[in-house]
mmCIF file of N, CA and C in Angstrom:
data_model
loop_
_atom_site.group_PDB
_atom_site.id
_atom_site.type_symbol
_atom_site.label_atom_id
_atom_site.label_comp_id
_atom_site.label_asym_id
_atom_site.label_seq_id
_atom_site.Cartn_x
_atom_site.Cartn_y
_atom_site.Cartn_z
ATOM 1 N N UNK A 283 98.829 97.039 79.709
ATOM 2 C CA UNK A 283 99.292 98.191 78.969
ATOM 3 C C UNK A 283 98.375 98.482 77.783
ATOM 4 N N UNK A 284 98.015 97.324 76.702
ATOM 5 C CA UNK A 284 97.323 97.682 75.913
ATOM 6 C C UNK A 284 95.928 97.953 76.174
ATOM 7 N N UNK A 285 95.345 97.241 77.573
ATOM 8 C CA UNK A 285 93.804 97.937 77.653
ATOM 9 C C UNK A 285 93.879 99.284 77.745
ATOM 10 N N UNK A 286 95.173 99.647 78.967
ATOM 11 C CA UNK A 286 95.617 101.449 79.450
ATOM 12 C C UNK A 286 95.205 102.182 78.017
ATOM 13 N N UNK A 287 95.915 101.774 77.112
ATOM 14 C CA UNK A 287 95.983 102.274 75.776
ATOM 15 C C UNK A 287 94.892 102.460 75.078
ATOM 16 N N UNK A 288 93.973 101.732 74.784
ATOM 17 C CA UNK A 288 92.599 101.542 74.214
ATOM 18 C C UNK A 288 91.565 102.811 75.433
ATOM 19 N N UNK A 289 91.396 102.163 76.500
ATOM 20 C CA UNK A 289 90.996 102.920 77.563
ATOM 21 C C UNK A 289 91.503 104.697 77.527
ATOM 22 N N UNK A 290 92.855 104.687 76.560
ATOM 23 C CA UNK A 290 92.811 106.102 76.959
ATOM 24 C C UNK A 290 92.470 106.758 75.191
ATOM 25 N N UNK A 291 91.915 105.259 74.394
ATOM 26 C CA UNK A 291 91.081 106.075 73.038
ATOM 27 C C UNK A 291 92.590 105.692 71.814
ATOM 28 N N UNK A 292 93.911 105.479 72.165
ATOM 29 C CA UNK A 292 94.874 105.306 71.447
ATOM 30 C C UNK A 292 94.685 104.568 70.175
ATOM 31 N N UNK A 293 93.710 103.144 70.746
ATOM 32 C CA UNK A 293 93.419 101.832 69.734
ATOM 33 C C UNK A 293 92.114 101.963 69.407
ATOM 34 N N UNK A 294 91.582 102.918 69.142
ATOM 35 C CA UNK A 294 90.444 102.879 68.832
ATOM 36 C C UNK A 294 90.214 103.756 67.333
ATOM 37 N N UNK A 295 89.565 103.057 66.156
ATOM 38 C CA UNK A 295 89.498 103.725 64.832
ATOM 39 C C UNK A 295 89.160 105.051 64.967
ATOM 40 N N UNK A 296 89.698 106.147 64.043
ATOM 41 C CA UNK A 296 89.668 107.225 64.205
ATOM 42 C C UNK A 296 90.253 108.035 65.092
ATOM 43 N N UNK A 297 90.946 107.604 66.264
ATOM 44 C CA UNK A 297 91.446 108.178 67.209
ATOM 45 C C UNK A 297 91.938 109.423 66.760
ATOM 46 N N UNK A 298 91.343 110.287 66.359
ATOM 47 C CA UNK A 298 91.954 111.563 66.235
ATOM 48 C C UNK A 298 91.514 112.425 67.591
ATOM 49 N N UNK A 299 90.249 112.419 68.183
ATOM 50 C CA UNK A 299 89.827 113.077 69.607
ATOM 51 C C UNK A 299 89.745 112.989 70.542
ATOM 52 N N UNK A 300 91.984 112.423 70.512
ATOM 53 C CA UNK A 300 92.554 112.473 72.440
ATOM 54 C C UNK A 300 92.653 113.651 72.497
ATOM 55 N N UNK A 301 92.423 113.621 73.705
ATOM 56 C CA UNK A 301 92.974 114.924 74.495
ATOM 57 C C UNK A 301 94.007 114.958 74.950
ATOM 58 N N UNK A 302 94.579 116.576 75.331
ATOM 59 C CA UNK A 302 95.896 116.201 75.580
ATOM 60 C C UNK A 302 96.261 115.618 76.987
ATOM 61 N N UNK A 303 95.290 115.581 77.870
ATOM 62 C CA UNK A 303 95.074 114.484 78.976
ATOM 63 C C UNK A 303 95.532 112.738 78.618
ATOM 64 N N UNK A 304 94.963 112.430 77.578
ATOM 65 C CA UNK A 304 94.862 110.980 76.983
ATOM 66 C C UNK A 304 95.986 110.978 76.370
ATOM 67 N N UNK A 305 96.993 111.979 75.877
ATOM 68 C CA UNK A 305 98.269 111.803 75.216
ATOM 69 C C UNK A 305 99.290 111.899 76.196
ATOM 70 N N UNK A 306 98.747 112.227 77.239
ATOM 71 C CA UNK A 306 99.381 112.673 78.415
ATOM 72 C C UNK A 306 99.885 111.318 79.245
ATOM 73 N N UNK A 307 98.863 111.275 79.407
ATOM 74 C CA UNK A 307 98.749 109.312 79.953
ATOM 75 C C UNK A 307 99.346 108.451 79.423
ATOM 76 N N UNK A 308 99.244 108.431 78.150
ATOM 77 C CA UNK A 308 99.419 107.634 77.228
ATOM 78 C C UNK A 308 101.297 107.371 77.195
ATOM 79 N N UNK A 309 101.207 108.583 76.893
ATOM 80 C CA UNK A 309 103.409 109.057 77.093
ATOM 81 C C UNK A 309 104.116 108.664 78.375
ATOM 82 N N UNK A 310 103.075 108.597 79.746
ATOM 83 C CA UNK A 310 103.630 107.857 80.687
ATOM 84 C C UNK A 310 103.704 106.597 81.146
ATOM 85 N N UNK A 311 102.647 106.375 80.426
ATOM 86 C CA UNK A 311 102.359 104.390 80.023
ATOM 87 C C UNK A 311 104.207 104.085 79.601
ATOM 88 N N UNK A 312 104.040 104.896 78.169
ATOM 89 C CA UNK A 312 104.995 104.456 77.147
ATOM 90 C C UNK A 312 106.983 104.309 77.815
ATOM 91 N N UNK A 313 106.821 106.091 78.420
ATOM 92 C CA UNK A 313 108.112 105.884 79.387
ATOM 93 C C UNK A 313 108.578 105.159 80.180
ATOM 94 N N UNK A 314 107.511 104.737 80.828
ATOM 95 C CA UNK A 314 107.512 103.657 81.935
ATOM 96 C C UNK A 314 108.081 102.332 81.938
ATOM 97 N N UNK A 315 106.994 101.970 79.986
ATOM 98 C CA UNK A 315 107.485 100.666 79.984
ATOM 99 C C UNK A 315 109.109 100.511 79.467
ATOM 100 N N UNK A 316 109.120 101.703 78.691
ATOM 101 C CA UNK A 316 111.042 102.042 78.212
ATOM 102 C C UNK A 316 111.951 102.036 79.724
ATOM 103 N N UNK A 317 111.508 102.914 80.663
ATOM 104 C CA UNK A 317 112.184 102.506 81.554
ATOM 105 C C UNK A 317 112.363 101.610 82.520
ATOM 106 N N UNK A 318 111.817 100.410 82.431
ATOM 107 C CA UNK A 318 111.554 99.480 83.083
ATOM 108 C C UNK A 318 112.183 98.104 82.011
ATOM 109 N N UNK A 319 112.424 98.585 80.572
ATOM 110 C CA UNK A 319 113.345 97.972 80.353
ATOM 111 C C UNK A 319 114.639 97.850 80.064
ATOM 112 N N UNK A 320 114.583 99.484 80.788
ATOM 113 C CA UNK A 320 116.131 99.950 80.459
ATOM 114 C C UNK A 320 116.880 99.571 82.075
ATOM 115 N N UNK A 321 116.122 99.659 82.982
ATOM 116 C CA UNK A 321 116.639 99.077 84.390
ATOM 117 C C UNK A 321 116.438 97.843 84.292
ATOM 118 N N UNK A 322 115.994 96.979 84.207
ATOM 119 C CA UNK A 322 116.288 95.540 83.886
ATOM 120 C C UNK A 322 117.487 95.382 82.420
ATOM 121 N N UNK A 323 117.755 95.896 82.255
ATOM 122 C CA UNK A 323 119.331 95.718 81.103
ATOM 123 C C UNK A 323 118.690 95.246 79.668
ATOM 124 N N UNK A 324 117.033 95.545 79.463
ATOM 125 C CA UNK A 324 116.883 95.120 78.266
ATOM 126 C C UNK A 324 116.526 96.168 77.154
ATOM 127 N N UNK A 325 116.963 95.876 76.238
ATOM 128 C CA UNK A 325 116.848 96.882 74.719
ATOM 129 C C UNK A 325 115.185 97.205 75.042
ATOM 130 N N UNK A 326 115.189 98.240 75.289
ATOM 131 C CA UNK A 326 113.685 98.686 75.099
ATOM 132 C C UNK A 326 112.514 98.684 73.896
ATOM 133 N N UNK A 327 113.721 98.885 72.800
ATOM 134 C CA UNK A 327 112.884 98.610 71.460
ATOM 135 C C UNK A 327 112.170 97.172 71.509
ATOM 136 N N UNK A 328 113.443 96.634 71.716
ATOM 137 C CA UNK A 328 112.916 95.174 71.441
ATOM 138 C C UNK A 328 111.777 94.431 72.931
ATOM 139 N N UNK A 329 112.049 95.477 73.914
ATOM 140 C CA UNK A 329 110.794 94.976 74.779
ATOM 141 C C UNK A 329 109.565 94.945 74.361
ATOM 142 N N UNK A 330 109.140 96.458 73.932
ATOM 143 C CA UNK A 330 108.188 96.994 73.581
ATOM 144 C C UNK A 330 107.475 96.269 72.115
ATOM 145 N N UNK A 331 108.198 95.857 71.361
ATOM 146 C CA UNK A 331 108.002 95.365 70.194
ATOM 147 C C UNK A 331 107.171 93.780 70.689
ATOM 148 N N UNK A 332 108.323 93.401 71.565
ATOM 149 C CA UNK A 332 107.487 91.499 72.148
ATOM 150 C C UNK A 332 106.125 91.492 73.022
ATOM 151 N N UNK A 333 106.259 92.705 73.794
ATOM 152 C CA UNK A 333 105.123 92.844 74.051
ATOM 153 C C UNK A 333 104.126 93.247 73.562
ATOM 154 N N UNK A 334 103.697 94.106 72.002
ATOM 155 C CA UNK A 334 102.966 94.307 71.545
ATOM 156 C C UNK A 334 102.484 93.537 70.694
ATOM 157 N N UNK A 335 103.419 92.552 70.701
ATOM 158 C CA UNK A 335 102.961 91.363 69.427
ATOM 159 C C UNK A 335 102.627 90.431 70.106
ATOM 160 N N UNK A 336 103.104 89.991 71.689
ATOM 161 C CA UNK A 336 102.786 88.523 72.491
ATOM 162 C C UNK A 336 101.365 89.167 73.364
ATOM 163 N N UNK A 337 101.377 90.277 73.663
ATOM 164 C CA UNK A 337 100.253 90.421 74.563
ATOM 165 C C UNK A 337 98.975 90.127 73.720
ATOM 166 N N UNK A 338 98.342 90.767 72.875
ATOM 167 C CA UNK A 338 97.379 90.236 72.373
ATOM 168 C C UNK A 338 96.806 88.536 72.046
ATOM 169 N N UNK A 339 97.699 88.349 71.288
ATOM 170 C CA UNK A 339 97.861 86.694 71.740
ATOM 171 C C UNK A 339 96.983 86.150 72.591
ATOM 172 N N UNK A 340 97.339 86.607 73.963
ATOM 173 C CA UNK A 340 96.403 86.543 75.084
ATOM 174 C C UNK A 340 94.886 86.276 74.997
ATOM 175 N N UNK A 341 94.136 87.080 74.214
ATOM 176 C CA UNK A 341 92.790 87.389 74.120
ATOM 177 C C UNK A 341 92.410 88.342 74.874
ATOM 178 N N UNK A 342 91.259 88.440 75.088
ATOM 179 C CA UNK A 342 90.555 89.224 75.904
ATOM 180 C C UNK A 342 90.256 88.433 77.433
ATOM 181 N N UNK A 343 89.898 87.536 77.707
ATOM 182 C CA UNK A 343 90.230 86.773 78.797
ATOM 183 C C UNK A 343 91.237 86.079 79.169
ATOM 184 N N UNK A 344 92.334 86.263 80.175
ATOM 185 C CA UNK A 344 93.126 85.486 81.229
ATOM 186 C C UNK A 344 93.365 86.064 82.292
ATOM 187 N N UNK A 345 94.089 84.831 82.773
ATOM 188 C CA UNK A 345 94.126 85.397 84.370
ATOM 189 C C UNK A 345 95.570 86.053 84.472
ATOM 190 N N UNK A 346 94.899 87.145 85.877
ATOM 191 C CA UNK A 346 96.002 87.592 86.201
ATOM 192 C C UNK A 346 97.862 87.067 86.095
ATOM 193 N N UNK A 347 97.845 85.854 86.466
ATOM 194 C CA UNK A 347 98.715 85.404 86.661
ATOM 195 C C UNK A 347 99.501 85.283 85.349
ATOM 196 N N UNK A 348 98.923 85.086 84.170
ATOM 197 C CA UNK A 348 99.776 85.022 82.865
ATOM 198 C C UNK A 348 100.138 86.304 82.081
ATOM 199 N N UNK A 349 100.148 87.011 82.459
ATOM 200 C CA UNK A 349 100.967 88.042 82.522
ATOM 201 C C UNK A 349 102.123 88.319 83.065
ATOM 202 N N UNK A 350 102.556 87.160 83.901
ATOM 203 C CA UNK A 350 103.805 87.692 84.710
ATOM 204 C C UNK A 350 104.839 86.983 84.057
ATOM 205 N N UNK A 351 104.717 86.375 82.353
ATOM 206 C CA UNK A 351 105.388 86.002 81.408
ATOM 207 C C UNK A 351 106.268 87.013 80.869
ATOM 208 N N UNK A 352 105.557 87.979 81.042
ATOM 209 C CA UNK A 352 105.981 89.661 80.107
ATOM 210 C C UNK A 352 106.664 90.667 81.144
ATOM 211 N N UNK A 353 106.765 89.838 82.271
ATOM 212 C CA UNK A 353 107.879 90.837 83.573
ATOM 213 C C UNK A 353 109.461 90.723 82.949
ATOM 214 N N UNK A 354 109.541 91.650 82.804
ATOM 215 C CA UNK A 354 110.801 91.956 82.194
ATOM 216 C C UNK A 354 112.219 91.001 82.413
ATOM 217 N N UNK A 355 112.370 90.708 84.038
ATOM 218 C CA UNK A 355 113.469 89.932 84.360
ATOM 219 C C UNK A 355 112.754 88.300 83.724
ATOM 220 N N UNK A 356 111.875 88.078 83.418
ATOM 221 C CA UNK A 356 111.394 86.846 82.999
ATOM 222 C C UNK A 356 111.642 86.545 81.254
ATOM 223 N N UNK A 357 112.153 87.996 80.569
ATOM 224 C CA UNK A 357 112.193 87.932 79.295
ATOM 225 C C UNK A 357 113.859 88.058 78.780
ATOM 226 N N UNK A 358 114.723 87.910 79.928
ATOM 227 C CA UNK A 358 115.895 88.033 79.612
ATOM 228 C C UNK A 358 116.785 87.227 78.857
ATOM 229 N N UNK A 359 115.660 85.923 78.604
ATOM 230 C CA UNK A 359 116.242 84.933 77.808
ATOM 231 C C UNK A 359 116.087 85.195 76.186
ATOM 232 N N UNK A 360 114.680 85.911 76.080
ATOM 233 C CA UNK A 360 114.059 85.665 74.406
ATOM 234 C C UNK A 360 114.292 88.199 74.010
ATOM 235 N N UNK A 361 114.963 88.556 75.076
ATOM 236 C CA UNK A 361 114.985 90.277 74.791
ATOM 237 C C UNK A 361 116.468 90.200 74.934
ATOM 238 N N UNK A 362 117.096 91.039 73.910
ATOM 239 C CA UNK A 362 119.011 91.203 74.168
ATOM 240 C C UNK A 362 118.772 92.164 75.171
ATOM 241 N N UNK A 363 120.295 92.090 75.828
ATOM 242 C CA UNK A 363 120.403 93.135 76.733
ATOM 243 C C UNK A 363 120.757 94.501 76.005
ATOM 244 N N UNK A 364 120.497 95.391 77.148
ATOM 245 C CA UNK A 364 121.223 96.881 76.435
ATOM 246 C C UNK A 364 122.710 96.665 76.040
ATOM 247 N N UNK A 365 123.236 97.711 74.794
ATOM 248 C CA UNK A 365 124.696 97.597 74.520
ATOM 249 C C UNK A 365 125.341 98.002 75.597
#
């Protein structure tokens, strides 16, 4: 999600010259991940929030596979559910 993001110019200093293509993208990244934690029963705020603070963490190199920490039904222990 956060490369999507960078890749579409979001994380990058100055970002003032997205297009509305790149804001475009960007808003369906964002829905996606809201709705994906709203069908798994989790507070979306608080998805979005763990993942923006645990993904980096990461670095710039790992493998595929450690990412599948941040699959939503895998975070149902440390994300509240929806009210």
């Amino acid at each position: 999600f956060l490369m999507r993001l960078h890749s579409c110019g979001l994380l990058t200093e100055g970002g003032n010259g997205l297009s509305e293509c790149h804001c475009a993208n960007a808003s369906v990244l964002l829905y996606s991940l809201v709705q994906t934690a709203v069908a798994n029963n989790l507070e979306p705020f608080d998805y979005l929030k763990y993942l923006l603070t645990a993904l980096p963490k990461l670095g710039r190199h790992y493998k595929p596979e450690a990412l599948d920490q941040f699959l939503p039904w895998n975070l149902t222990e440390k994300i509240k559910p929806l009210k």
